[in-house]
Short mmCIF file of C-alpha atoms in Angstrom, two decimals:
data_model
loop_
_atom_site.label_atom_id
_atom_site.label_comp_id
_atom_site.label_asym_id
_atom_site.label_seq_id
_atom_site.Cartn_x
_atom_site.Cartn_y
_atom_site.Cartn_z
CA UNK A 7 52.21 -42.98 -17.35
CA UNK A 8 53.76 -40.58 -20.50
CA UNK A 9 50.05 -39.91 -21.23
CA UNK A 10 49.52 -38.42 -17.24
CA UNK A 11 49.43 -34.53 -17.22
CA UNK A 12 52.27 -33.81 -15.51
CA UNK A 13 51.49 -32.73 -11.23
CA UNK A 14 52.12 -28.70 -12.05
CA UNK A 15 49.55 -28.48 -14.76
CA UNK A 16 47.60 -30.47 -12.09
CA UNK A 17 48.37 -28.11 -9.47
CA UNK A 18 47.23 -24.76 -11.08
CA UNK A 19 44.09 -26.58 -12.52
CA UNK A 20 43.37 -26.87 -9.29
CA UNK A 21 44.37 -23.32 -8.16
CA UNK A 22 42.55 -21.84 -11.03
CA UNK A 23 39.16 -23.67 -10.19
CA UNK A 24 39.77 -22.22 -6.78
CA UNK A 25 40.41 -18.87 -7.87
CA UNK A 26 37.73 -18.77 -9.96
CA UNK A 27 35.12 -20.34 -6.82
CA UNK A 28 36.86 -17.97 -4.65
CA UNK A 29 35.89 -14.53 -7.30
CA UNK A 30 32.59 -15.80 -7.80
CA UNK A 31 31.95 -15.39 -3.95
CA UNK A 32 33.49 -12.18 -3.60
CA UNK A 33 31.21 -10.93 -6.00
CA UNK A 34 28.36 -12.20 -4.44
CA UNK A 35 29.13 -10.85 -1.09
CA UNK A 36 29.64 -7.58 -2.61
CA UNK A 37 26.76 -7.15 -4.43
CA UNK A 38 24.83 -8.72 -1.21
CA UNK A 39 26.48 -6.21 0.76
CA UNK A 40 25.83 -3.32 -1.69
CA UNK A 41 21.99 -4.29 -1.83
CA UNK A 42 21.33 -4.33 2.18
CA UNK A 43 23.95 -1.35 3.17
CA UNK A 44 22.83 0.95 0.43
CA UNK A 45 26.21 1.25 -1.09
CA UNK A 46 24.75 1.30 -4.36
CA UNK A 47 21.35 2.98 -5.59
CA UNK A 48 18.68 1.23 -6.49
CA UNK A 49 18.72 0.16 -9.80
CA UNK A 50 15.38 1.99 -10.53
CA UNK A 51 17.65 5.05 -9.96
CA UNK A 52 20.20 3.72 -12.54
CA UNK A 53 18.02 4.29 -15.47
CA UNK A 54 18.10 8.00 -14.29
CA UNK A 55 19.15 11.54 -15.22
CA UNK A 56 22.37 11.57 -13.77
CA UNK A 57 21.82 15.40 -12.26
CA UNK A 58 18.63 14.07 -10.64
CA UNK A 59 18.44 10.86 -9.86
CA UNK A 60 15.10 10.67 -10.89
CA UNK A 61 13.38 8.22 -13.55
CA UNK A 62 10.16 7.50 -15.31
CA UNK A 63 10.41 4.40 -13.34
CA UNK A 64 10.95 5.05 -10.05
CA UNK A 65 8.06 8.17 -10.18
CA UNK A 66 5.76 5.33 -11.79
CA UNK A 67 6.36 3.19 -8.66
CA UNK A 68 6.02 5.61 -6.05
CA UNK A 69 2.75 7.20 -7.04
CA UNK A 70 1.89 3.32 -7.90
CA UNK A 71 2.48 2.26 -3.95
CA UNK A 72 0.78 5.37 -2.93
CA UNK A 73 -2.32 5.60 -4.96
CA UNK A 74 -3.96 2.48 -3.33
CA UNK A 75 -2.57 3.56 0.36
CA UNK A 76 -2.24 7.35 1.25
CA UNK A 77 -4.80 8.00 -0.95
CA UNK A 78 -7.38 5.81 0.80
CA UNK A 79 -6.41 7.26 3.93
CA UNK A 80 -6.66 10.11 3.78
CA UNK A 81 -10.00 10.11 1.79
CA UNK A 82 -11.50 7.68 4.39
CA UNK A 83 -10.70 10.27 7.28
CA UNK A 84 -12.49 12.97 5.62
CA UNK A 85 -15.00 11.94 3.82
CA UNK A 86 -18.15 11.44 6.58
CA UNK A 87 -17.34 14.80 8.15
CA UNK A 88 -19.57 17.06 5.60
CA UNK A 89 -22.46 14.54 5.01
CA UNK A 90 -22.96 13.80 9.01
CA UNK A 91 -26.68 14.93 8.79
CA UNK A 92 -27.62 12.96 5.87
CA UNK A 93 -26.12 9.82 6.96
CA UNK A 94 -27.66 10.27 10.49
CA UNK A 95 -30.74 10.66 8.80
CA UNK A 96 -30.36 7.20 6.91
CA UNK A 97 -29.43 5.16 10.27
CA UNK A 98 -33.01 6.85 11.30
CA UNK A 99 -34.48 5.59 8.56
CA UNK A 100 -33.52 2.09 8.77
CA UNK A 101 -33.69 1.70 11.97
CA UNK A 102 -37.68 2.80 11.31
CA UNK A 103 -38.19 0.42 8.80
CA UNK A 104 -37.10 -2.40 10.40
CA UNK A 105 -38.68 -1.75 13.47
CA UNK A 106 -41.47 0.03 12.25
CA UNK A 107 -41.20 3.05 15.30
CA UNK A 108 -40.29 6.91 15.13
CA UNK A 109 -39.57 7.21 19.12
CA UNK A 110 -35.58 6.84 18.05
CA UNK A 111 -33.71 8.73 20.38
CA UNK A 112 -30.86 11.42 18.56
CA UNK A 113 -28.38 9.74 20.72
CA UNK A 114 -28.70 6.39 19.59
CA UNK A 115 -28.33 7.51 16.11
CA UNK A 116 -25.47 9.87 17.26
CA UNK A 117 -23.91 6.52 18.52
CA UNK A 118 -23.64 4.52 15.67
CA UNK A 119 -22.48 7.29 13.20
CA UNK A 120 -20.03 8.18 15.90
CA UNK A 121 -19.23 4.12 16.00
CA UNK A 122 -18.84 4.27 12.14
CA UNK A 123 -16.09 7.06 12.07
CA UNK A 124 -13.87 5.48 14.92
CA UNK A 125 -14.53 2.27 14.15
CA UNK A 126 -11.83 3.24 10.88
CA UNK A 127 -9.17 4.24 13.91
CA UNK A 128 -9.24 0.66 15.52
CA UNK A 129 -9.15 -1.19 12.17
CA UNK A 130 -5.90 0.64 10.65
CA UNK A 131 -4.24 -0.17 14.85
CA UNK A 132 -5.24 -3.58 14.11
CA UNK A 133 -3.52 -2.89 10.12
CA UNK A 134 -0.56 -1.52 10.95
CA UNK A 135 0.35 -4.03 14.02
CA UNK A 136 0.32 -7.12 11.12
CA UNK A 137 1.57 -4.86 8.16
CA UNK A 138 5.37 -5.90 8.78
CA UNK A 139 4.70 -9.60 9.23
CA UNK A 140 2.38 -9.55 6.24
CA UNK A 141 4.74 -7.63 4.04
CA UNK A 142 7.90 -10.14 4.68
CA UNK A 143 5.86 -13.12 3.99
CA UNK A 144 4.27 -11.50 0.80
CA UNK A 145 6.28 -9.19 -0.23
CA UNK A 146 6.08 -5.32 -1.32
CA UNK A 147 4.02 -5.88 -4.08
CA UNK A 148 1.99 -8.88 -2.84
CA UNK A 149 1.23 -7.01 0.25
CA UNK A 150 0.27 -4.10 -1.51
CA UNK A 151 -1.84 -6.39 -4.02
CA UNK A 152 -4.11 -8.03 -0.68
CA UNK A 153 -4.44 -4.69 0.38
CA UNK A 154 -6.67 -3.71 -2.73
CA UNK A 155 -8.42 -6.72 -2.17
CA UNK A 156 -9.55 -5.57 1.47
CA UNK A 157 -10.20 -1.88 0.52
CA UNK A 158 -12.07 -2.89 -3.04
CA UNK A 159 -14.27 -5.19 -0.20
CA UNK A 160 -15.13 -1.77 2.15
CA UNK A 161 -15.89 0.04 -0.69
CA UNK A 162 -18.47 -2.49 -2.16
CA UNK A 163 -19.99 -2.61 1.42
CA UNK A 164 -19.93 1.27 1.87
CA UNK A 165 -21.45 1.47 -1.06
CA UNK A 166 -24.16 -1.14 -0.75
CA UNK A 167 -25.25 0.39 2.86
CA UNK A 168 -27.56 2.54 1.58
CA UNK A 169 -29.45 0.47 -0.96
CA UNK A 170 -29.88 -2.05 1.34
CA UNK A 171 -30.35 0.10 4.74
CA UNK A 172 -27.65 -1.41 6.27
CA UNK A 173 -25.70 0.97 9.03
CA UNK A 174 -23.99 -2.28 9.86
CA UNK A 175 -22.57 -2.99 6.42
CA UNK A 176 -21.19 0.54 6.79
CA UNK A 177 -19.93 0.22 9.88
CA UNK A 178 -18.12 -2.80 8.40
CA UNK A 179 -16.92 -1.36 5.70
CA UNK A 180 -15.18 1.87 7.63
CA UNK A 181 -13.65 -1.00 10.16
CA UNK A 182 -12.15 -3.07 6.14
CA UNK A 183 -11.32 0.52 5.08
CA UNK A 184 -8.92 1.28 8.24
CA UNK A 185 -7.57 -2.12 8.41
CA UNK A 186 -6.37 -1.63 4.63
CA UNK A 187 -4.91 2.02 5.15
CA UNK A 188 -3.07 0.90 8.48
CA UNK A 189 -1.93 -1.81 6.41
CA UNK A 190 -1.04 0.23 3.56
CA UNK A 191 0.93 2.86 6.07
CA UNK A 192 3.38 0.28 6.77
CA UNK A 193 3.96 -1.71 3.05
CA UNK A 194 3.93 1.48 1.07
CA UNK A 195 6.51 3.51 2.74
CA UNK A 196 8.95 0.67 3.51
CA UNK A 197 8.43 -0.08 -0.33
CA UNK A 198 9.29 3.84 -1.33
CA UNK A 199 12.14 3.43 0.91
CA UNK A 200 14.14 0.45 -0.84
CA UNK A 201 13.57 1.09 -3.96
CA UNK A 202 14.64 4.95 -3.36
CA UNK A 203 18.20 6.14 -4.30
CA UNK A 204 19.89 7.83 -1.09
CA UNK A 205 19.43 11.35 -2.37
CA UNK A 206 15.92 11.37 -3.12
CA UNK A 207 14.61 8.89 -0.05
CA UNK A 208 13.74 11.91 2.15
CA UNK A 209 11.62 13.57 -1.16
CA UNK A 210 9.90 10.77 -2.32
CA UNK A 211 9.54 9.07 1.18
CA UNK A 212 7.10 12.71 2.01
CA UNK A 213 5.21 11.52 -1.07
CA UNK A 214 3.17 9.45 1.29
CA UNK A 215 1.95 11.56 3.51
CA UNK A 216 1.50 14.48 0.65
CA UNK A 217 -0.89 11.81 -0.82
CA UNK A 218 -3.42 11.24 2.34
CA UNK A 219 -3.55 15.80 3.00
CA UNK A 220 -4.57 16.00 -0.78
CA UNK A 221 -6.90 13.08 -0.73
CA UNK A 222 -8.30 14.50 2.34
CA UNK A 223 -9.20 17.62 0.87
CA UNK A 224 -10.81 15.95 -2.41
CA UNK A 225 -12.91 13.96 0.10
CA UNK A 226 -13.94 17.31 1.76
CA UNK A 227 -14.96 18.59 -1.55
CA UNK A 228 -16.42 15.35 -3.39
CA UNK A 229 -18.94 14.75 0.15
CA UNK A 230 -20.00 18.74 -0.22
CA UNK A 231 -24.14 17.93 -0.27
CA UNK A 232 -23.46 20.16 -3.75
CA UNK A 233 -21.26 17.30 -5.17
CA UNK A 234 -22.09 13.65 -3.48
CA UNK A 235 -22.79 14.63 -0.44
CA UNK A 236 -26.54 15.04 -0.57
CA UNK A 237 -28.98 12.29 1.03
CA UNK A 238 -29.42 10.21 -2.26
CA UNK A 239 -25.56 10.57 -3.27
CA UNK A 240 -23.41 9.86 -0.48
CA UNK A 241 -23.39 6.14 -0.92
CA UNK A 242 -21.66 6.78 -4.14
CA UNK A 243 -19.08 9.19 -2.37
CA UNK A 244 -18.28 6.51 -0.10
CA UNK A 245 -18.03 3.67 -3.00
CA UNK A 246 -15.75 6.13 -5.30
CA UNK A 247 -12.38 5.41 -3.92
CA UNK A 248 -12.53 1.91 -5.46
CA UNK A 249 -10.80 3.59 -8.08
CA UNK A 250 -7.45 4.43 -6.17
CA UNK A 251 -7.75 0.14 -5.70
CA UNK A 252 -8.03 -0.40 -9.21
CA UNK A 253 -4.92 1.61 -10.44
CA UNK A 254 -2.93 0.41 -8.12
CA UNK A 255 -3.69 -2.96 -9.33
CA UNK A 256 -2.65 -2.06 -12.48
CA UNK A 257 0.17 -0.19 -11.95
CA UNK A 258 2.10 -2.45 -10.17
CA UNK A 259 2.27 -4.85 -12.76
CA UNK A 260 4.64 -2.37 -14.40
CA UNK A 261 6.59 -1.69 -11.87
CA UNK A 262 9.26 -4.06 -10.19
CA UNK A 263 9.70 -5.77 -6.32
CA UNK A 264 11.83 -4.65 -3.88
CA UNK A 265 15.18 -5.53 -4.22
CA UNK A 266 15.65 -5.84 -0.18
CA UNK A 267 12.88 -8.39 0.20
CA UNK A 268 14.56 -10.15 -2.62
CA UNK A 269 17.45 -10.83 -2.15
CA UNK A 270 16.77 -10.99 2.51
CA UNK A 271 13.49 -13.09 2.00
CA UNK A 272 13.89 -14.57 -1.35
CA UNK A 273 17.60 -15.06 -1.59
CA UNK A 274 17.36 -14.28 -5.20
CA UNK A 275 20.40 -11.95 -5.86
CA UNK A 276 19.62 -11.74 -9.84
CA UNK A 277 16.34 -10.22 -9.92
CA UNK A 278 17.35 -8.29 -6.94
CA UNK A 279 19.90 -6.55 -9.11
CA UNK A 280 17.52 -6.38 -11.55
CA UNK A 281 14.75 -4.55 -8.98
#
């Protein structure tokens, strides 16, 4: 019994061990608290110029999450407006070689160019009605990373129309191409917005739609019959924004996840003070 710790050392073992249990929640619940009410910046806008607010970082992610969105957007609504004629005059042409006639009617082939501009409209409804469900289960990035995946696969087809005198596979490929920027409307700006210090949310959150008007004046100017426009280039004008796919790809392996989806769908409260 002499070799016992006496009950009061006991006692504030006990109270310490408590204590300490008791801090390590607090802190938790804080910085839980400080992630999902915004009562501390992200920590992309801690490596930042204090008068600012901005980073390296935090510009490299937001032109990352809008290269492969906004800028397919807006390039895909612009970019069949100038070469109209030609591309009327290659649904002509394939719909004479396959069935071997010239009696095609102007408003048949009126009809299925007008089917392959609005089909874009229905596929980025159909995008943006599964972007949020898609984005929680994937995440930011992940989401973001599929949506290359269905835009690279539009562009291939858009591209491949012509050689092949297909209308259909570009018809296809405008419906892949909306589904991926209605997509890409609703990952990319919620992404922008959490990863956004207060100050700057409003700024960098109008980087999205600054990204679809300029693309949609490049695609004016790249589909000029001058530039790519012309009846044995427009394929390639329609292929081109593969590129905007590509460095997103790449980019976002340099930049980091959101720290909302985190720590709400992850429950990983390190890395989301990390993000």
């Amino acid at each position: 019994m002499d070799n016992d710790p006496p009950l009061i050392n006991l006692l504030n073992n006990d109270n310490q061990e408590r204590s300490i249990k008791t801090n390590d929640d607090i802190n938790v619940q804080t910085t839980t608290s400080n992630i999902l009410n915004d009562n501390n910046d992200s920590p992309l806008a801690n490596q930042q110029n204090l008068d600012t607010g901005i980073t390296s970082t935090l510009l490299l992610a937001v032109f990352a999450a809008i290269s492969g969105t906004s800028f397919h957007f807006g390039y895909a609504s612009g970019v069949l407006n100038a070469p109209q004629d030609v591309i009327e005059a290659f649904i002509n042409e394939t719909i004479h070689r396959r069935d071997n006639t010239t009696n095609i009617s102007q408003s048949t082939i009126t009809l299925i160019f007008s089917l392959a501009v609005s089909i874009f409209a229905l596929g980025g409804m159909i995008g943006g009605l599964f972007g949020g469900f898609i984005t929680n289960r994937l995440g930011r990035k992940g989401g973001m990373f599929l949506n290359n995946v269905i835009s690279s696969i539009a562009c291939v087809l858009m591209f491949l129309s012509k050689l092949i005198y297909s209308y259909e596979l570009l018809i296809g490929g405008r419906f892949l191409i909306g589904l991926a920027c209605g997509y890409g409307s609703s990952v990319a700006p919620t992404y922008i917005n959490e990863i956004s210090p207060r100050n700057l949310r409003g700024t960098l959150g109008a980087s999205f739609q600054l990204g679809i008007v300029g693309t949609l004046f490049v695609s004016q100017a790249i589909s000029l019959h001058s530039v790519l426009g012309s009846g044995d280039k427009w394929h390639y004008a329609l292929g081109l924004p593969i590129v905007f796919s590509v460095m997103q790809v790449i980019l976002l392996f340099f930049v980091p996840e959101s720290p909302k989806y985190l720590l709400i769908k992850k429950n990983n409260i390190i890395d989301a003070e990390k993000g």
